[in-house]
Amino acid sequence: MLGARASQSRTITNLDGVWNFALDPENAGIDERWFANSLTDARPMPVPASYNDITTEKEVHDHVGYVWYQRTVRVPRMLDGERLFVRFGSATHTATVWVGDTEVVSHVGGYLPFEADITDAVGSDQTFRLTVAVDNRLTWQSIPPGIVGVNELGETTQFYYHDFYNYAGLHRSVLLCTRPAVAVSDVTITTDIDGADGVVNYRVETTGSTNVTVRVLDADGTEVATGEGAEGSLTVANANLWQPGAGYMYTLEITAGDDVYPQPFGIRTVEVKDSKFLINGKPFYFRGYGRHEDNLVRGKGHDNALMVHDFELMAWQSANSFRTSHYPYAEEVMDYADEQGWVVIDETAAVGLNVGLAGGIFGDGAIRKTYSPETINDETQRVHEAHIRELIARDKNHPSVVLWSIANEPETHTDASREYFEPLAAAAREADPSRPVGYVNVMLSPPDKEKVADLYDVVMLNRYYGWYVDNGNLALAEKHLRDELDGWLALAPGKPIIFTEYGPDTLNGLRDFHRRPWSEEFQTDMLGMFHKVFDDYPEVVGEQMWNFADFQTTPGIMRVGGNKKGMFTRDRLPKSAAYDVRERWQNLRFEQGN
Ligand code: GCB
């Protein structure tokens, strides 16, 4: 899906603000047509934000099921024949939208955008009532999966196998967009390098038949190439490449009839070869983190101040990359990463497809199979595939995205897991033949059991030697880590290995002379042990520690106010390991030049 970008033919009105909001404890609102009137007993709710931590009420925080958002919208001045759209950056996890009494769109999947043409529903009205019902329930057929149940007290409960709080609501901006009736509806840009020149291949789709012309503008807005037709290949002489740390961006300005759409892009190549990850033909080493969209009060709500601050902290540490663990991030984040030259592993929301885990740690005790007609089944696979395609459709033109991660820590040591993933890996490749595809492997599926590694271009590992296993014994942990790495080299020769998670929970301020688990000293030691091992294996081409910052989870005996594996606290203060890692990454950057 195209990003919302203003141009001479496209206007954008931001609908963020304080909306009206109501819980729907009986999930009766749709039948009772709540959209047909002002919400009863509505309370204020900021958009964008998760609703969970905004109020003081437990019912809001722990709500399972539908909530309703509503506001009045003023229609912008429009030219004759123009179309009006409402666009949601995301609604977690499923949503239905009404304009007045008319249902205009439903969307499944909590972390990707959707829009509706509301021109006819609005008609000649100057203002209209916009109502959104958002449901946070997860099922075996949703991505990510979850289970909603009722306990002995009759309370509705929600369980899921992933280790972050199921924040919900309207997490990203809601926009009102205008565009001509015949407009650009999609563009795919791939690039290549030919000596000093850049090759720009493009394919444009439009909503009706019309002439298409394109211009490539450099970062100063100077025209550097032009083309005619919906498809073509252009040459940019003496191109400025998009590089890690130097995100040079061009714009493909597309004119289709009355419509003008500016699509930013970068000229760069990505390739996996001989255990190396090459960007513009040069070996790239990933330094950084798995992250979360998570913070105080706003939960997963996008916030530009927090976004820029987080990137400043990552730059301070000399990181060069991150993974969008464990779901697609806000479009603003992807644009920012492009412009600043950050390298991104772009992950789907397929996390927790593994009954061996819960909260990242233990199974839920129930006797279940991960893949079965009653659990993760054909329908889940269909939803997962649609989600992969939607993510690629949204993010395919971001030069920062160098690798797709189609799942985090699924079960991959059973025959059923291979049946499940084979078509999904193929779908990702078909949707984007220009980038490598991978998935993130869990400790429960080590190389001697793993069944899907050959489907992918890279090996991505989350490993917790020294924490969940060999807790506190880093000498033993190191032995086991090396043994396992040797196993991967034997199983997947020629594939680069990226560590996408490693690190212990660390309580900020807990100091320990004996450097034991949970202390800041232990975090320094455990990260240091992993780094020492990485340096001995040229096949390891990346280290993304877990996690950039402490983050919220469901409460449990293994979590003290959330997951504490952050390099930074949840309010973004550095733990002491941050300084050691900074020194290492500064040195690596100096050696590796990015
Ligand atoms: C993992 C998961 C991540 C958890 C982490 C942990 O392997 O991928 O979501 O938060 O472990 O801290 O247990």
XYZ file of C-alpha atoms and ligand atoms in Angstrom:
607
model
C 0.000 0.000 0.000
C 1.286 3.436 -0.915
C 2.337 5.764 1.864
C 0.289 8.915 2.435
C 2.303 11.653 0.741
C 1.111 15.164 -0.042
C 1.620 16.630 -3.512
C 0.053 19.233 -5.790
C -2.806 16.739 -6.353
C -3.017 15.171 -2.889
C -3.918 16.801 0.427
C -3.630 15.268 3.869
C -5.596 16.301 6.947
C -4.397 14.801 10.206
C -7.214 13.541 12.450
C -5.031 12.886 15.497
C -6.242 14.380 18.734
C -8.511 13.480 21.593
C -11.360 11.280 20.370
C -14.397 9.891 22.180
C -13.950 6.354 23.443
C -15.995 3.599 25.050
C -15.385 0.026 26.155
C -17.738 -2.612 24.801
C -17.640 -5.201 27.607
C -20.331 -7.408 26.048
C -19.059 -6.971 22.468
C -22.583 -5.883 21.667
C -21.858 -2.568 19.963
C -22.028 -3.771 16.392
C -25.422 -5.464 16.873
C -26.658 -2.457 18.828
C -25.442 -0.119 16.079
C -23.323 2.106 18.326
C -21.944 3.725 15.180
C -25.376 5.203 14.391
C -25.218 7.721 17.274
C -22.794 9.508 19.533
C -21.205 6.990 21.882
C -22.976 6.803 25.230
C -20.853 7.594 28.300
C -17.902 8.307 26.082
C -14.614 9.301 27.677
C -11.666 11.134 26.151
C -8.959 9.056 24.508
C -5.850 10.309 22.698
C -5.068 9.145 19.177
C -2.481 7.850 18.497
C -1.911 5.832 21.688
C -2.667 2.471 23.217
C -5.702 2.963 25.399
C -4.467 0.577 28.115
C -2.318 2.899 30.273
C -4.169 6.178 29.661
C -6.812 5.948 32.353
C -6.594 4.860 35.989
C -9.064 2.034 35.476
C -8.196 -1.620 35.494
C -11.147 -2.403 33.203
C -9.604 -0.232 30.535
C -6.109 -1.578 31.092
C -7.122 -5.238 31.016
C -10.005 -4.995 28.551
C -10.474 -7.949 26.197
C -12.696 -7.382 23.159
C -14.092 -4.393 21.312
C -13.531 -0.739 22.128
C -15.028 2.167 20.193
C -13.449 5.399 18.992
C -15.465 8.241 17.547
C -15.062 11.833 16.408
C -16.624 14.413 14.121
C -14.685 15.189 10.973
C -14.861 18.304 8.826
C -14.607 17.610 5.109
C -11.770 19.520 3.418
C -12.437 21.633 0.331
C -12.189 19.366 -2.700
C -12.109 19.754 -6.461
C -14.876 18.226 -8.557
C -14.349 14.520 -9.118
C -11.753 14.106 -6.384
C -11.956 11.173 -4.010
C -11.770 11.318 -0.223
C -10.093 8.567 1.815
C -9.715 7.851 5.486
C -6.417 6.127 6.260
C -5.384 4.370 9.465
C -1.678 3.772 10.156
C -2.849 0.750 12.153
C -5.651 -0.474 14.407
C -4.689 -3.234 16.825
C -5.785 -5.916 15.996
C -8.988 -5.856 13.938
C -11.144 -2.890 13.097
C -14.344 -1.844 11.386
C -14.955 1.754 10.358
C -18.206 3.640 9.758
C -18.847 7.012 8.184
C -22.157 8.084 9.631
C -24.229 4.874 9.443
C -22.289 3.404 6.530
C -19.671 0.738 7.091
C -16.679 1.667 4.908
C -13.942 -0.839 5.698
C -12.822 -3.693 7.948
C -9.213 -4.697 8.463
C -7.470 -7.649 10.082
C -3.946 -7.346 11.500
C -2.865 -4.815 14.085
C 0.310 -3.342 12.657
C -0.338 -2.382 9.054
C -2.201 0.495 7.403
C -5.549 0.399 5.639
C -7.800 2.950 4.014
C -11.287 3.392 2.615
C -12.686 5.558 -0.149
C -15.404 7.409 1.752
C -16.424 9.881 -0.958
C -19.861 8.359 -1.519
C -20.540 7.709 2.160
C -19.805 11.366 2.967
C -21.885 12.663 0.026
C -22.423 16.409 0.171
C -22.097 16.678 3.967
C -19.667 19.232 5.382
C -19.047 17.187 8.496
C -19.519 13.535 9.348
C -19.324 11.122 12.274
C -16.334 8.764 12.060
C -16.622 5.662 14.239
C -14.118 2.843 14.640
C -14.614 -0.421 16.518
C -11.274 -2.006 17.450
C -10.945 -5.545 18.789
C -7.796 -6.708 20.614
C -8.685 -10.412 20.728
C -6.154 -12.864 19.372
C -7.067 -16.342 18.202
C -5.243 -19.334 16.732
C -6.077 -17.850 13.351
C -4.698 -14.380 13.995
C -1.140 -13.120 13.527
C 0.096 -13.060 16.233
C -1.955 -15.914 17.699
C -3.553 -16.021 21.133
C -6.328 -17.660 23.123
C -9.301 -15.948 24.707
C -10.925 -17.889 27.527
C -13.215 -17.555 30.511
C -11.930 -18.460 33.973
C -13.826 -20.058 36.909
C -15.038 -16.632 37.991
C -16.503 -15.998 34.585
C -13.852 -13.416 33.759
C -12.642 -13.150 30.185
C -8.937 -13.799 29.909
C -6.492 -13.499 27.059
C -3.374 -15.639 26.767
C -0.650 -15.378 24.161
C 2.694 -16.970 23.543
C 4.640 -13.771 22.979
C 6.552 -11.690 25.484
C 5.174 -8.179 25.171
C 2.020 -6.614 26.471
C -0.912 -6.805 24.087
C -1.320 -3.050 23.851
C -4.267 -2.096 21.675
C -6.125 0.777 20.092
C -5.280 3.310 17.400
C -1.490 3.329 17.632
C -0.754 5.422 14.582
C -2.084 8.520 12.874
C -5.510 8.651 11.270
C -5.499 10.745 8.097
C -8.004 12.163 5.693
C -6.526 12.126 2.211
C -7.759 13.498 -1.108
C -6.666 12.468 -4.569
C -7.901 12.575 -8.163
C -10.300 9.860 -9.334
C -7.632 8.364 -11.580
C -4.558 8.113 -9.418
C -1.373 6.210 -8.789
C -2.300 3.141 -6.726
C 1.062 1.384 -6.448
C 4.698 1.645 -7.446
C 7.522 -0.848 -7.145
C 11.091 0.384 -7.433
C 14.175 -1.816 -7.525
C 17.677 -0.531 -8.075
C 21.037 -1.706 -9.286
C 24.501 -0.238 -9.618
C 26.342 -0.069 -12.929
C 29.794 1.376 -12.413
C 29.226 4.924 -11.169
C 25.620 4.942 -12.349
C 22.428 3.890 -10.646
C 19.813 1.793 -12.433
C 16.237 2.468 -11.349
C 13.589 -0.031 -12.417
C 10.028 1.059 -11.749
C 6.518 -0.247 -12.268
C 3.498 1.975 -11.637
C -0.122 0.942 -11.217
C -3.030 3.333 -11.547
C -6.734 3.195 -10.719
C -7.731 3.916 -14.334
C -6.061 4.089 -17.682
C -3.978 7.205 -18.129
C -0.570 8.352 -19.325
C 2.249 7.863 -16.864
C 5.447 9.882 -16.818
C 8.159 9.829 -14.171
C 11.036 12.046 -13.082
C 13.847 11.169 -10.713
C 14.690 14.054 -8.404
C 17.832 14.095 -6.299
C 17.858 15.156 -2.657
C 17.960 18.835 -3.691
C 14.950 18.406 -5.968
C 17.010 18.578 -9.178
C 15.769 16.361 -12.007
C 18.353 13.703 -12.835
C 16.356 11.289 -15.044
C 12.969 11.089 -16.756
C 10.850 8.315 -18.223
C 7.548 7.619 -19.957
C 5.162 4.772 -19.427
C 4.024 2.756 -16.444
C 7.095 0.577 -16.475
C 10.702 1.259 -17.285
C 14.330 1.387 -16.373
C 16.147 4.682 -15.848
C 19.781 5.545 -15.403
C 20.984 8.040 -12.847
C 24.470 9.080 -13.864
C 27.051 9.309 -11.063
C 24.494 8.213 -8.538
C 24.711 8.956 -4.841
C 24.250 5.556 -3.293
C 22.104 4.888 -0.259
C 24.579 3.526 2.261
C 24.475 2.453 5.888
C 25.058 5.623 7.860
C 24.451 7.849 4.810
C 20.876 7.478 3.674
C 20.851 9.417 0.426
C 17.281 9.544 -0.887
C 15.974 10.241 -4.376
C 12.312 10.770 -5.285
C 10.492 9.133 -8.163
C 7.893 11.760 -9.015
C 5.102 9.967 -10.835
C 2.542 11.846 -12.892
C -0.534 9.871 -13.909
C -3.210 12.044 -15.474
C -4.025 14.718 -12.874
C -2.260 12.863 -10.081
C 1.277 13.430 -8.870
C 2.771 10.986 -6.390
C 6.261 11.413 -4.950
C 7.843 8.073 -4.004
C 11.127 8.320 -2.086
C 13.721 5.614 -2.782
C 17.429 4.933 -2.455
C 19.877 3.405 -4.907
C 21.561 0.402 -3.358
C 21.968 -3.338 -3.744
C 21.615 -6.164 -1.240
C 22.989 -9.650 -1.681
C 23.829 -12.699 0.386
C 26.885 -14.584 -0.762
C 29.551 -16.871 0.737
C 28.452 -16.303 4.343
C 28.463 -12.553 3.808
C 25.706 -9.963 3.810
C 26.581 -7.467 1.099
C 25.179 -3.950 0.795
C 26.381 -2.223 -2.385
C 28.750 -5.158 -2.827
C 30.502 -4.553 0.506
C 30.275 -6.854 3.533
C 27.957 -5.394 6.134
C 28.075 -6.192 9.866
C 24.839 -5.504 11.778
C 25.308 -3.688 15.126
C 22.190 -2.897 17.057
C 19.129 -4.273 18.709
C 15.801 -5.907 18.573
C 13.397 -3.183 19.613
C 9.776 -2.660 20.604
C 7.303 0.115 20.053
C 6.798 0.652 23.764
C 6.872 3.442 26.270
C 5.246 4.871 29.369
C 1.644 6.057 29.116
C 1.378 5.837 25.311
C 2.131 2.095 25.153
C 2.614 1.365 21.458
C 1.326 4.730 20.285
C 3.646 6.359 17.772
C 5.325 9.511 18.996
C 7.806 11.547 16.927
C 9.626 12.890 19.988
C 10.249 9.377 21.276
C 11.159 8.142 17.802
C 13.839 10.757 17.226
C 15.153 10.353 20.762
C 15.476 6.580 20.314
C 17.388 7.022 17.073
C 19.667 9.527 18.840
C 20.405 6.964 21.543
C 21.114 4.259 18.977
C 23.451 6.608 17.098
C 25.188 7.541 20.369
C 25.977 3.855 20.811
C 27.318 3.570 17.262
C 24.650 1.082 16.271
C 23.846 0.868 12.578
C 20.781 -1.378 12.458
C 17.739 -2.814 14.225
C 15.044 -5.414 13.784
C 11.381 -4.409 13.901
C 10.785 -7.111 16.510
C 8.069 -8.400 16.555
C 5.741 -6.576 14.110
C 5.846 -3.930 11.401
C 6.678 -0.516 12.890
C 5.062 2.847 12.174
C 5.655 4.201 8.665
C 7.308 7.285 10.189
C 9.988 5.007 11.652
C 10.684 3.413 8.282
C 10.928 6.809 6.555
C 13.274 8.057 9.253
C 15.456 4.956 8.952
C 15.713 5.543 5.192
C 16.719 9.154 5.578
C 19.269 8.515 8.312
C 20.819 5.435 6.741
C 19.699 2.827 9.277
C 19.690 -0.810 8.197
C 16.467 -2.614 9.071
C 15.452 -6.239 9.377
C 11.726 -5.930 8.752
C 9.675 -8.459 10.702
C 6.076 -9.609 10.424
C 3.800 -9.889 13.456
C 4.171 -13.680 13.369
C 5.454 -14.112 16.902
C 4.435 -16.835 19.324
C 3.745 -19.625 16.828
C 5.205 -21.992 19.360
C 3.445 -23.772 22.197
C 6.860 -24.569 23.675
C 7.098 -20.957 24.780
C 5.041 -18.530 26.776
C 6.183 -15.042 27.526
C 9.292 -16.131 25.660
C 10.019 -18.766 28.293
C 7.807 -21.697 29.266
C 4.956 -23.559 27.651
C 1.466 -22.986 29.066
C 1.231 -26.504 30.456
C -1.594 -27.500 28.125
C -1.090 -30.517 25.888
C -1.296 -28.949 22.503
C 0.506 -29.117 19.249
C 1.666 -25.901 17.648
C 0.434 -26.957 14.212
C -2.869 -28.858 14.192
C -6.400 -28.359 12.887
C -7.356 -26.862 16.294
C -4.334 -24.574 16.679
C -2.076 -23.046 13.993
C -3.794 -24.403 10.888
C -4.387 -23.758 7.186
C -6.413 -20.664 7.923
C -3.609 -19.259 10.105
C -1.221 -19.958 7.261
C -3.512 -18.083 4.868
C -3.712 -15.092 7.220
C 0.070 -15.217 7.743
C 0.702 -15.233 3.994
C -1.673 -12.301 3.440
C 0.146 -10.440 6.230
C 3.565 -11.099 4.644
C 2.275 -9.754 1.338
C 0.755 -6.701 3.016
C 4.002 -5.925 4.814
C 6.029 -6.236 1.634
C 3.508 -4.088 -0.236
C 3.935 -1.377 2.397
C 7.713 -1.504 2.841
C 9.141 -2.714 -0.500
C 10.451 0.724 -1.523
C 12.386 1.417 1.683
C 16.122 1.168 1.034
C 16.664 0.724 4.783
C 14.885 -2.643 4.613
C 17.491 -5.208 3.608
C 15.950 -8.441 4.858
C 12.477 -9.807 5.602
C 11.946 -11.795 8.799
C 8.733 -13.722 8.254
C 8.435 -15.016 11.837
C 10.031 -14.818 15.265
C 10.789 -18.042 17.116
C 8.166 -20.313 15.607
C 8.342 -24.040 16.180
C 10.615 -25.255 13.364
C 11.782 -28.707 14.425
C 8.702 -30.684 13.359
C 7.564 -31.938 9.952
C 4.405 -29.893 10.395
C 6.507 -26.756 10.719
C 8.105 -27.400 7.366
C 4.719 -27.861 5.715
C 3.625 -24.618 7.290
C 6.662 -22.523 6.315
C 7.588 -23.801 2.876
C 4.776 -21.913 1.085
C 5.289 -18.825 3.246
C 8.980 -18.478 2.416
C 8.043 -18.935 -1.255
C 5.331 -16.271 -0.981
C 7.794 -13.769 0.487
C 10.248 -14.438 -2.340
C 7.533 -14.096 -4.936
C 6.282 -10.838 -3.409
C 9.819 -9.439 -3.322
C 12.475 -11.186 -5.403
C 14.915 -8.353 -4.636
C 15.624 -9.014 -0.959
C 16.823 -11.965 1.101
C 14.268 -13.755 3.258
C 14.775 -15.223 6.716
C 13.107 -16.118 9.965
C 14.340 -15.943 13.549
C 15.190 -19.277 15.135
C 14.509 -20.234 18.761
C 16.716 -22.257 21.152
C 14.120 -25.062 21.090
C 14.948 -25.734 17.418
C 18.764 -26.133 17.426
C 20.675 -27.264 14.319
C 20.332 -30.975 15.037
C 16.508 -30.637 15.075
C 15.854 -27.702 12.748
C 13.714 -28.485 9.688
C 13.417 -25.228 7.712
C 16.844 -23.529 7.558
C 17.307 -24.403 3.871
C 14.245 -22.331 2.935
C 16.035 -19.121 3.880
C 19.050 -17.024 2.888
C 20.395 -16.254 6.342
C 20.415 -17.820 9.791
C 19.010 -15.562 12.500
C 19.436 -16.761 16.070
C 17.985 -15.695 19.418
C 20.216 -17.255 22.065
C 20.182 -17.017 25.838
C 23.172 -19.092 26.986
C 24.025 -17.703 30.408
C 20.436 -16.672 31.105
C 17.618 -19.170 30.437
C 20.212 -21.957 30.262
C 23.520 -22.097 32.148
C 22.180 -19.185 34.189
C 25.089 -17.280 35.705
C 27.768 -19.679 34.407
C 29.300 -17.844 31.503
C 32.144 -20.314 30.980
C 29.683 -23.131 30.406
C 27.439 -20.817 28.423
C 30.340 -19.961 26.145
C 31.070 -23.629 25.502
C 27.463 -24.328 24.603
C 27.253 -21.279 22.380
C 30.363 -22.334 20.461
C 29.112 -25.916 20.153
C 25.840 -24.699 18.740
C 27.472 -22.312 16.309
C 29.573 -25.188 14.989
C 26.309 -27.058 14.442
C 24.883 -24.208 12.369
C 28.003 -23.959 10.251
C 27.626 -27.647 9.435
C 23.864 -27.398 8.749
C 23.837 -24.168 6.762
C 27.213 -23.693 5.100
C 27.575 -20.451 3.171
C 24.741 -18.732 5.026
C 25.615 -15.686 7.096
C 24.557 -15.831 10.745
C 22.992 -12.856 12.505
C 22.413 -12.929 16.255
C 19.048 -11.244 16.561
C 18.735 -11.633 20.350
C 21.053 -12.250 23.273
C 21.347 -10.721 26.730
C 20.105 -11.055 30.319
C 17.400 -9.296 32.278
C 19.140 -6.520 34.160
C 17.669 -4.469 36.960
C 18.886 -0.923 36.564
C 20.846 0.080 39.665
C 21.376 -3.454 40.952
C 25.121 -3.728 41.458
C 26.825 -6.928 42.560
C 30.409 -7.426 43.617
C 30.099 -11.056 42.427
C 28.657 -9.981 39.110
C 25.640 -12.302 39.335
C 22.510 -12.499 37.162
C 20.178 -9.466 37.198
C 23.048 -7.117 38.089
C 24.406 -4.484 35.727
C 27.793 -6.197 35.955
C 26.300 -9.453 34.697
C 24.782 -7.758 31.674
C 28.207 -6.379 30.786
C 29.784 -9.812 31.208
C 27.171 -11.786 29.329
C 27.097 -9.411 26.361
C 30.908 -9.435 26.431
C 31.008 -13.239 26.321
C 28.756 -13.316 23.278
C 30.830 -10.635 21.562
C 34.049 -12.573 22.177
C 32.501 -15.627 20.504
C 31.140 -13.599 17.565
C 34.613 -12.243 16.914
C 35.894 -15.803 16.446
C 33.373 -16.657 13.729
C 33.642 -14.797 10.418
C 30.258 -16.286 9.463
C 28.622 -14.195 12.193
C 27.727 -10.985 10.392
C 25.620 -9.269 12.974
C 24.882 -8.652 16.624
C 21.532 -7.226 17.611
C 21.262 -7.519 21.376
C 17.953 -7.912 23.182
C 16.535 -5.332 23.724
C 17.102 -1.676 22.955
C 15.056 -0.718 26.031
C 13.117 -2.368 28.866
C 9.525 -2.945 27.819
C 6.112 -3.930 29.161
C 4.948 -7.565 29.247
C 2.163 -9.478 30.932
C 2.970 -9.895 34.625
C 4.497 -13.210 35.654
C 7.030 -14.869 37.894
C 9.814 -14.251 35.384
C 9.043 -10.581 34.777
C 9.511 -7.715 37.236
C 7.486 -4.825 35.893
C 8.164 -6.038 32.374
C 11.129 -7.384 30.463
C 14.372 -5.871 31.753
C 16.825 -6.897 29.060
C 17.125 -3.325 27.838
C 20.387 -1.584 27.073
C 18.366 1.390 28.242
C 15.638 1.528 30.848
C 12.064 2.010 29.754
C 12.528 5.749 30.339
C 15.666 5.608 28.200
C 18.499 5.866 30.747
C 21.628 3.859 29.892
C 22.481 0.815 31.981
C 26.202 0.506 32.616
C 26.673 -2.118 29.861
C 25.633 0.563 27.371
C 29.037 2.229 27.765
C 31.013 -0.967 27.131
C 28.922 -1.854 24.121
C 29.281 1.696 22.859
C 33.049 1.384 22.975
C 32.938 -1.919 21.118
C 30.595 -0.589 18.448
C 32.622 2.586 17.993
C 35.670 0.407 17.358
C 33.763 -1.867 15.006
C 32.469 1.104 13.083
C 35.980 2.455 12.788
C 37.249 -0.924 11.514
C 34.324 -1.613 9.225
C 33.659 1.892 8.002
C 29.911 2.138 8.576
C 12.809 -14.291 23.006
C 11.727 -13.564 22.294
C 11.498 -12.186 22.859
C 11.544 -12.237 24.374
C 12.910 -12.707 24.786
C 13.067 -12.804 26.310
O 13.417 -15.193 22.530
O 11.949 -13.484 20.905
O 10.262 -11.721 22.417
O 11.238 -11.017 24.951
O 13.138 -13.975 24.262
O 13.481 -11.835 26.917
O 12.737 -13.851 26.855
